[in-house]
mmCIF file of C-alpha atoms in Angstrom:
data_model
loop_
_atom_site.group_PDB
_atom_site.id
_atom_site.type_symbol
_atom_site.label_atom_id
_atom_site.label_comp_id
_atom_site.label_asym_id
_atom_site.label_seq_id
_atom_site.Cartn_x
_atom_site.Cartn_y
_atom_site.Cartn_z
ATOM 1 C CA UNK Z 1 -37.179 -3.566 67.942
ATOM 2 C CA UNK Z 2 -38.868 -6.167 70.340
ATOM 3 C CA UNK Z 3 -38.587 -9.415 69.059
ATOM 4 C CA UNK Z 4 -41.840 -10.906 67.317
ATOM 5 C CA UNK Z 5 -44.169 -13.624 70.008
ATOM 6 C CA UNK Z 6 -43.658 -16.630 69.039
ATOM 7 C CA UNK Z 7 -46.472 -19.021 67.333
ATOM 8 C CA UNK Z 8 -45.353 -21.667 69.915
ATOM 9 C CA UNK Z 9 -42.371 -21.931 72.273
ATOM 10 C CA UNK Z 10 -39.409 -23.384 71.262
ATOM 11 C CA UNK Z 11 -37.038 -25.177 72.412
ATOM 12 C CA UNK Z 12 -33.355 -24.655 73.832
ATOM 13 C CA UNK Z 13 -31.572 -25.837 70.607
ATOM 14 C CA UNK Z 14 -34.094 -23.546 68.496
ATOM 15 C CA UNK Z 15 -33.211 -20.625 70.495
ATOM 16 C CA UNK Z 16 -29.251 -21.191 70.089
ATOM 17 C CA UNK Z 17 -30.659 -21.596 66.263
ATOM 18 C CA UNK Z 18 -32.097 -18.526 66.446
ATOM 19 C CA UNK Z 19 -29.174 -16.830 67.995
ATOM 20 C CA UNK Z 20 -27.133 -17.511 65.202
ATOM 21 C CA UNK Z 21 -28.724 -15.325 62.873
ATOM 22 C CA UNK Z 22 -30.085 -12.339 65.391
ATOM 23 C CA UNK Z 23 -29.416 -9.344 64.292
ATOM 24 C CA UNK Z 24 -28.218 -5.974 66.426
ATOM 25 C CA UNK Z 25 -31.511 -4.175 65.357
ATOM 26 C CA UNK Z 26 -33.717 -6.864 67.895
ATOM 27 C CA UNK Z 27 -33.232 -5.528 71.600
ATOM 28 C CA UNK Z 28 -35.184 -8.296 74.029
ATOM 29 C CA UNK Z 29 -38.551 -7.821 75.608
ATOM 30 C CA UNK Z 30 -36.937 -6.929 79.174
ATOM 31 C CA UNK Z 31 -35.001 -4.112 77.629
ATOM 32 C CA UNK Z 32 -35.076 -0.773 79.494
ATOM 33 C CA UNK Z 33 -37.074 1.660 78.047
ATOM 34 C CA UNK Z 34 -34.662 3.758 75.796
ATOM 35 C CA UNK Z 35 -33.683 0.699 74.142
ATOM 36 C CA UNK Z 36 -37.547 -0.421 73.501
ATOM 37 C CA UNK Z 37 -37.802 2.824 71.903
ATOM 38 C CA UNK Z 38 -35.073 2.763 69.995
ATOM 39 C CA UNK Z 39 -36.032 -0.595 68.773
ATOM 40 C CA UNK Z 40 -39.500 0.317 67.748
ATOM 41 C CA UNK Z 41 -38.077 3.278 65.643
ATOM 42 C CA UNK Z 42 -36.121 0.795 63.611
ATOM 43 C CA UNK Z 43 -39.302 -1.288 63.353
ATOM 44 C CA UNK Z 44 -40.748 1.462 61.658
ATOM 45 C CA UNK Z 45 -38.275 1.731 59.375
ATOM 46 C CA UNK Z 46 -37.783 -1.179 58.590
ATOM 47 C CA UNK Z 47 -41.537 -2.082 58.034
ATOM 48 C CA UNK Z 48 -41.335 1.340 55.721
ATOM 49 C CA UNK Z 49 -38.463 -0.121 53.733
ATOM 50 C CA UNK Z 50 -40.176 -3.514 53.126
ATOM 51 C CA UNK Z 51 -43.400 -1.839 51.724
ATOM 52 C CA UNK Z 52 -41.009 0.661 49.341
ATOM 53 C CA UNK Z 53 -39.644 -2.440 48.104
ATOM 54 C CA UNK Z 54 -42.452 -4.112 47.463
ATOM 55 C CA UNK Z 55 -44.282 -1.376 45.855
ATOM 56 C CA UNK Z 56 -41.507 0.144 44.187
ATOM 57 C CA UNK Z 57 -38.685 -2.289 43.833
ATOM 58 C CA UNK Z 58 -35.059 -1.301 45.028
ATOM 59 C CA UNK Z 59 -35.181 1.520 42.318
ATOM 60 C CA UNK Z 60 -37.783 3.324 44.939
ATOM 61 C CA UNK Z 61 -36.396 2.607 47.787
ATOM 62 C CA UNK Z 62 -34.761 5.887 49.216
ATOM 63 C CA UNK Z 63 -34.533 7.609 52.151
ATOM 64 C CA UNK Z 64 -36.965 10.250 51.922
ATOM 65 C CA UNK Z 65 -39.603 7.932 50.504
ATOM 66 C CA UNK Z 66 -38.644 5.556 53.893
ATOM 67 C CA UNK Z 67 -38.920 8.621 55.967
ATOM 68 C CA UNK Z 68 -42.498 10.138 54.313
ATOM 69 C CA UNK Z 69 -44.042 6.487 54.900
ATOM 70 C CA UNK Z 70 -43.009 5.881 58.708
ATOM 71 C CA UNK Z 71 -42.895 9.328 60.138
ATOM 72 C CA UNK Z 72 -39.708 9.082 61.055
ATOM 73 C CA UNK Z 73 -37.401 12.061 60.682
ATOM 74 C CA UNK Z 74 -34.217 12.006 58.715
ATOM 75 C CA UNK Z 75 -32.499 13.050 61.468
ATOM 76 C CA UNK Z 76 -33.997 10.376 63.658
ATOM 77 C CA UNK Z 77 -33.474 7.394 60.783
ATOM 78 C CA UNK Z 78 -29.532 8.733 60.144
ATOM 79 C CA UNK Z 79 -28.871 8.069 64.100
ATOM 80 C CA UNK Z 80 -29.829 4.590 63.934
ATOM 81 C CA UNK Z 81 -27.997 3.778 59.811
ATOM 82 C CA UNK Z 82 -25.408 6.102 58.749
ATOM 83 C CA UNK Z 83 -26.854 5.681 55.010
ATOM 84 C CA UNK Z 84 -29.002 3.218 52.569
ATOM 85 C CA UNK Z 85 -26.073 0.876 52.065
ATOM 86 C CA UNK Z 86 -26.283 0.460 55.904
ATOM 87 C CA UNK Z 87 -29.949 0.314 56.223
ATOM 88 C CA UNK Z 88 -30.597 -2.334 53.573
ATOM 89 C CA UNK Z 89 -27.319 -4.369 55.106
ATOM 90 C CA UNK Z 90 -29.275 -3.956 58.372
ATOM 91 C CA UNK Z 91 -32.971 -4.874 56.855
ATOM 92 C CA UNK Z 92 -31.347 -8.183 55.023
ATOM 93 C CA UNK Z 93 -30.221 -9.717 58.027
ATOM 94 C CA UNK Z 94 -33.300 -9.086 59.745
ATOM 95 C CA UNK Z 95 -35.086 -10.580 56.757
ATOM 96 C CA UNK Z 96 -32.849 -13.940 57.354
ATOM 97 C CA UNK Z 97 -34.093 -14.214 60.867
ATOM 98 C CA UNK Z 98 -37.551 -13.465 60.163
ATOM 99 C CA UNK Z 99 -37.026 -16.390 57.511
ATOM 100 C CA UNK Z 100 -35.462 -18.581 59.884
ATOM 101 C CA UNK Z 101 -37.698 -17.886 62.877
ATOM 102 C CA UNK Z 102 -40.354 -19.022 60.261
ATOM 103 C CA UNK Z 103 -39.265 -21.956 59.799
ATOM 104 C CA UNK Z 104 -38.972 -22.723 63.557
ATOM 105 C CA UNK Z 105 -42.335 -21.973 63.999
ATOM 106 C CA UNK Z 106 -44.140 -23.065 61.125
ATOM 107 C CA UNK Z 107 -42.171 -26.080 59.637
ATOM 108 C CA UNK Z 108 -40.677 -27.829 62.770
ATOM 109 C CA UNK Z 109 -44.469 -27.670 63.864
ATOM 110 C CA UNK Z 110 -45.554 -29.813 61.646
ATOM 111 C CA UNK Z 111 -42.594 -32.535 61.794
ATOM 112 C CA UNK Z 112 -44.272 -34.598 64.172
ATOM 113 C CA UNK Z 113 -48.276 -33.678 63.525
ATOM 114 C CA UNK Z 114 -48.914 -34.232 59.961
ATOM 115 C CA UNK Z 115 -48.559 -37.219 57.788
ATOM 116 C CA UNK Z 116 -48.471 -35.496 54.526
ATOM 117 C CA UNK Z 117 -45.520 -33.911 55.485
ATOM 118 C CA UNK Z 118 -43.756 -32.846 52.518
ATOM 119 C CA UNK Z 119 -46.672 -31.872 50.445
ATOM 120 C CA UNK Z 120 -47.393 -29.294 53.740
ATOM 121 C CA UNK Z 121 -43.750 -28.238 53.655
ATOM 122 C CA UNK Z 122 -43.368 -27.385 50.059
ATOM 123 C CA UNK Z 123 -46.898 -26.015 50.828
ATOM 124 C CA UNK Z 124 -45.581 -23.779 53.615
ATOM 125 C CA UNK Z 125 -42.341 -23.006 51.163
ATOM 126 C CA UNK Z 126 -44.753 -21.804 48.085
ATOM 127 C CA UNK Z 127 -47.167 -19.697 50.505
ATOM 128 C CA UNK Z 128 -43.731 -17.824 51.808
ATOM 129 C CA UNK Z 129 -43.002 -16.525 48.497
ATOM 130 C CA UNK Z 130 -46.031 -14.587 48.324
ATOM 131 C CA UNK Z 131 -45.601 -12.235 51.485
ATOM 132 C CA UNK Z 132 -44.206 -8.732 51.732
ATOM 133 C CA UNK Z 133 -40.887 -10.249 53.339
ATOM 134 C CA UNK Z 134 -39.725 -12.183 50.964
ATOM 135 C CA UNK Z 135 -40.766 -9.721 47.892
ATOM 136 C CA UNK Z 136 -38.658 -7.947 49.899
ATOM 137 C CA UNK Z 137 -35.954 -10.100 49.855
ATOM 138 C CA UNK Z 138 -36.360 -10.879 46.405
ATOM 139 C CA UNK Z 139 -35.758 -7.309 45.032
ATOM 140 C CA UNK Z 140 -32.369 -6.802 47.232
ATOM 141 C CA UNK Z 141 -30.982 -9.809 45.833
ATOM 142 C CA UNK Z 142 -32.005 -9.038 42.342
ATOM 143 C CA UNK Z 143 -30.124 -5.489 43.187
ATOM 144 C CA UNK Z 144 -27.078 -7.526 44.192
ATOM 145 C CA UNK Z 145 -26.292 -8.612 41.009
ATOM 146 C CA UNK Z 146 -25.040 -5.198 40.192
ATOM 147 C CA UNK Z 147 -24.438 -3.446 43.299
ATOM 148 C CA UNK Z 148 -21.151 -4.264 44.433
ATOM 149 C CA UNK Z 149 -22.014 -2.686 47.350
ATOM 150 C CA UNK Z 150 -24.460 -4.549 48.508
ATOM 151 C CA UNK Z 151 -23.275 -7.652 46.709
ATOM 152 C CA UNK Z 152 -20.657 -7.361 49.493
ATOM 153 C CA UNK Z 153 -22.796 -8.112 52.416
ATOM 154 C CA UNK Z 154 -25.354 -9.879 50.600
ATOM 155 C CA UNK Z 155 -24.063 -13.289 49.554
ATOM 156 C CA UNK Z 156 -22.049 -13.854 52.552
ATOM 157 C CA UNK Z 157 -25.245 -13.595 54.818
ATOM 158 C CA UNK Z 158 -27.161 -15.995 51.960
ATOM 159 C CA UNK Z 159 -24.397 -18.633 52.130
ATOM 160 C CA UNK Z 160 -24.197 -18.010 56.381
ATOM 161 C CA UNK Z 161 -28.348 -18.872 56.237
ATOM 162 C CA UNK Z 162 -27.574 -21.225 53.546
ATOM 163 C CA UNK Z 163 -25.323 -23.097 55.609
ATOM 164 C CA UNK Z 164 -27.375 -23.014 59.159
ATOM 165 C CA UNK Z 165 -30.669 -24.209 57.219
ATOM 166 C CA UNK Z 166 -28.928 -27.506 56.105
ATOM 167 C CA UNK Z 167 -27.295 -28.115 59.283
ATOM 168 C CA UNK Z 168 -30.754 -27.998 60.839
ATOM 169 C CA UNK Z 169 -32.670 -29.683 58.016
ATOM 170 C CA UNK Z 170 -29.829 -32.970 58.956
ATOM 171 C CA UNK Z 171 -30.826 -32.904 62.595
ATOM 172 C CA UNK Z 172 -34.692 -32.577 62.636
ATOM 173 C CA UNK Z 173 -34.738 -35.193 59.832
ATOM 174 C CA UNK Z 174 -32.452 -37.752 61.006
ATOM 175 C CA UNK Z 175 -33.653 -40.145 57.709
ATOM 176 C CA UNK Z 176 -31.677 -37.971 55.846
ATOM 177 C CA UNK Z 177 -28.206 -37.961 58.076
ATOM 178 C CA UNK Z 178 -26.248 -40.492 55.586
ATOM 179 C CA UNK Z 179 -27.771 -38.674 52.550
ATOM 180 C CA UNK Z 180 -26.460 -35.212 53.141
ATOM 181 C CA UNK Z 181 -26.210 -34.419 49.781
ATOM 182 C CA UNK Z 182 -29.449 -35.826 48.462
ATOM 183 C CA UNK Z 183 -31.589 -33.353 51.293
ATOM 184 C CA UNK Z 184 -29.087 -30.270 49.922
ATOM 185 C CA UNK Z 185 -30.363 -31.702 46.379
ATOM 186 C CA UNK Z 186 -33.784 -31.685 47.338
ATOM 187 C CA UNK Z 187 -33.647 -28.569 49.188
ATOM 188 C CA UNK Z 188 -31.883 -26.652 46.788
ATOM 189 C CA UNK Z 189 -34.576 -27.923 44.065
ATOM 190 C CA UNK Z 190 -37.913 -27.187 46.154
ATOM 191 C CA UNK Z 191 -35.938 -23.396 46.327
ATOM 192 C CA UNK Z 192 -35.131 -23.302 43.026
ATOM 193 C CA UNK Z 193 -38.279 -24.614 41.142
ATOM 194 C CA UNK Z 194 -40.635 -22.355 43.386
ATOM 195 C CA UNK Z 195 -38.822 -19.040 43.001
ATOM 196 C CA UNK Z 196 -38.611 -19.705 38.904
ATOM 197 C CA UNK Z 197 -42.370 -20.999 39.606
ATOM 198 C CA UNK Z 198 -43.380 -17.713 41.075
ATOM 199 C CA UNK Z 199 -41.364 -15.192 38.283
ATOM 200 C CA UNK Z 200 -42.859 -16.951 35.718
ATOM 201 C CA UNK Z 201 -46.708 -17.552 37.480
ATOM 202 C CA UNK Z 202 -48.332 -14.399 35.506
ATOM 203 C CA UNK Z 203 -46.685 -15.730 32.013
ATOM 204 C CA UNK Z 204 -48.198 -19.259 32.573
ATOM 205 C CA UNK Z 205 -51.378 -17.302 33.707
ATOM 206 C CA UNK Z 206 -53.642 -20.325 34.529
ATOM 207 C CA UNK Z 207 -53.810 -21.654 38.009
ATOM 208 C CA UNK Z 208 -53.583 -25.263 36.891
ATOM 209 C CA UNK Z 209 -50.393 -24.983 34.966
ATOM 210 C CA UNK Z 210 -49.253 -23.491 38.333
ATOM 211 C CA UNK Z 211 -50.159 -26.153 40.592
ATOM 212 C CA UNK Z 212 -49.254 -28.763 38.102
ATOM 213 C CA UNK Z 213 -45.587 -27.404 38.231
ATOM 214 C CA UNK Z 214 -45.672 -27.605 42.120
ATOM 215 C CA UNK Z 215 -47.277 -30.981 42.356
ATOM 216 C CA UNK Z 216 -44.578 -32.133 40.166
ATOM 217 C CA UNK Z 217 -42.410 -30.480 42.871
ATOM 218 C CA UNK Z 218 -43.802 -32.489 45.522
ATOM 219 C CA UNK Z 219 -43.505 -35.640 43.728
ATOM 220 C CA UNK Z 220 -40.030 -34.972 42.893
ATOM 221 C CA UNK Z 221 -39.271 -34.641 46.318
ATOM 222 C CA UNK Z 222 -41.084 -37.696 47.231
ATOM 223 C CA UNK Z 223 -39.473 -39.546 44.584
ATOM 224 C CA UNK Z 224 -35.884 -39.268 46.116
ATOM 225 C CA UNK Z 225 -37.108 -39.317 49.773
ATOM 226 C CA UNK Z 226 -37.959 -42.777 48.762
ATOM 227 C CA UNK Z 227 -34.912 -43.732 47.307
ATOM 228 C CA UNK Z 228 -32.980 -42.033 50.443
ATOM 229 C CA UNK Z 229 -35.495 -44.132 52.950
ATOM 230 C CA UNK Z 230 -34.450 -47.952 51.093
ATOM 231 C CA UNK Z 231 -37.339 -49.817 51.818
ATOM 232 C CA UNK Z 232 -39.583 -47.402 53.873
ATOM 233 C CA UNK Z 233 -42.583 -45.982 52.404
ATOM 234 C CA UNK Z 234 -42.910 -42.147 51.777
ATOM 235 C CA UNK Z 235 -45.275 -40.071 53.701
ATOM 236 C CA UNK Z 236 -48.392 -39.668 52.740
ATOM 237 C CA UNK Z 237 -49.397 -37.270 50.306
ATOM 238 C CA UNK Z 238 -53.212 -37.830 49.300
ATOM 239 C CA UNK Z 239 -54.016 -34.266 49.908
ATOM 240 C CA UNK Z 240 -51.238 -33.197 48.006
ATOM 241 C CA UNK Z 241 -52.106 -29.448 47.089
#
């Protein structure tokens, strides 16, 4: 498939980042034609699989219900993945580069252009959770928990994203380089607290309990920001959502 326009350009170092987790399935824009095609078939399916999952969790996913939804033959969907087990292996790793590419685009934007910084991020972070990708994402990892099979491919390319993300969160926020483990702390929470956050959203039913959970996040965050920083005063966070 032809990889997605970007929201801005990027630079050098975020397109070595973003080599690192490319998957096979992307062919580049200048590709001849066959491959364009080819690519654009696996688009399909892979937009087909993302909807099953979302409106029919990983029980519904199959490969007649992915072939019904985006017209594309069985024939035609067993040339490009010999199987499911293949396809979803295929479809996770694209879902870590969409994930990644998103935070190129939409978090390093913001590094340098807004002062309330980490109430935007976590912001960002909590919006994410609530598109079709990572619903997506969220019902193949729930089905790795008992699918060896995809259990096998699955964690690896978590801890392989896992890994990249805090590499980059150390160099595009140099305050944090002598505090490794304090940003994995804080990273790892923010991850954490929104993903229980969002399970449990519909039990806690009203939307102040909700947003009194994640401003707690954000000042949680804040809280050992400052402590990393020493002296230096937090970023703003007035319009803390």
């Amino acid at each position: 498939m032809p990889e997605s326009t970007k929201q801005r350009s990027v630079t050098g170092r975020e397109e070595r980042l973003l080599s690192k987790v490319r998957p096979h399935s992307l062919v580049p824009k200048d590709a001849k034609w066959q491959q364009l095609k080819s690519g654009q078939t696996r688009q399909k399916i892979f937009d087909a699989a993302i909807a099953c999952l979302v409106e029919a969790s990983y029980s519904g996913l199959s490969i007649p219900a992915i072939c019904t939804r985006s017209g594309v033959s069985r024939g035609a969907l067993h040339h490009h993945f010999a199987g499911k087990l293949q396809l979803v292996a295929a479809l996770t790793e694209y879902l870590f580069y969409k994930r990644m590419h998103r935070f190129i685009t939409d978090y390093l934007g913001i590094i340098d252009n807004d002062r309330n910084f980490v109430a935007r991020a976590a912001e960002l972070h909590w919006e994410s959770l609530h598109e079709p990708d990572h619903t997506a994402y969220l019902e193949i990892a729930i089905a790795a928990r008992t699918d060896p099979g995809i259990a096998e491919f699955f964690y690896p390319m978590a801890q392989r994203f896992d890994q990249i993300w805090l590499e980059e969160m150390v160099h595009h926020f140099p305050q944090w380089e002598h505090h490794f483990q304090k940003l994995q702390l804080v990273s790892d929470f923010v991850i954490a607290a929104h993903m229980g956050l969002l399970l449990n959203s519909r039990v806690l039913g009203a939307e102040d309990r909700v947003n009194s959970v994640r401003d707690m996040i954000v000042a949680s965050v804040l809280s050992v920001y400052a402590g990393s920083a020493g002296t230096a005063s937090p970023p703003d966070t007035s319009d803390s959502a």
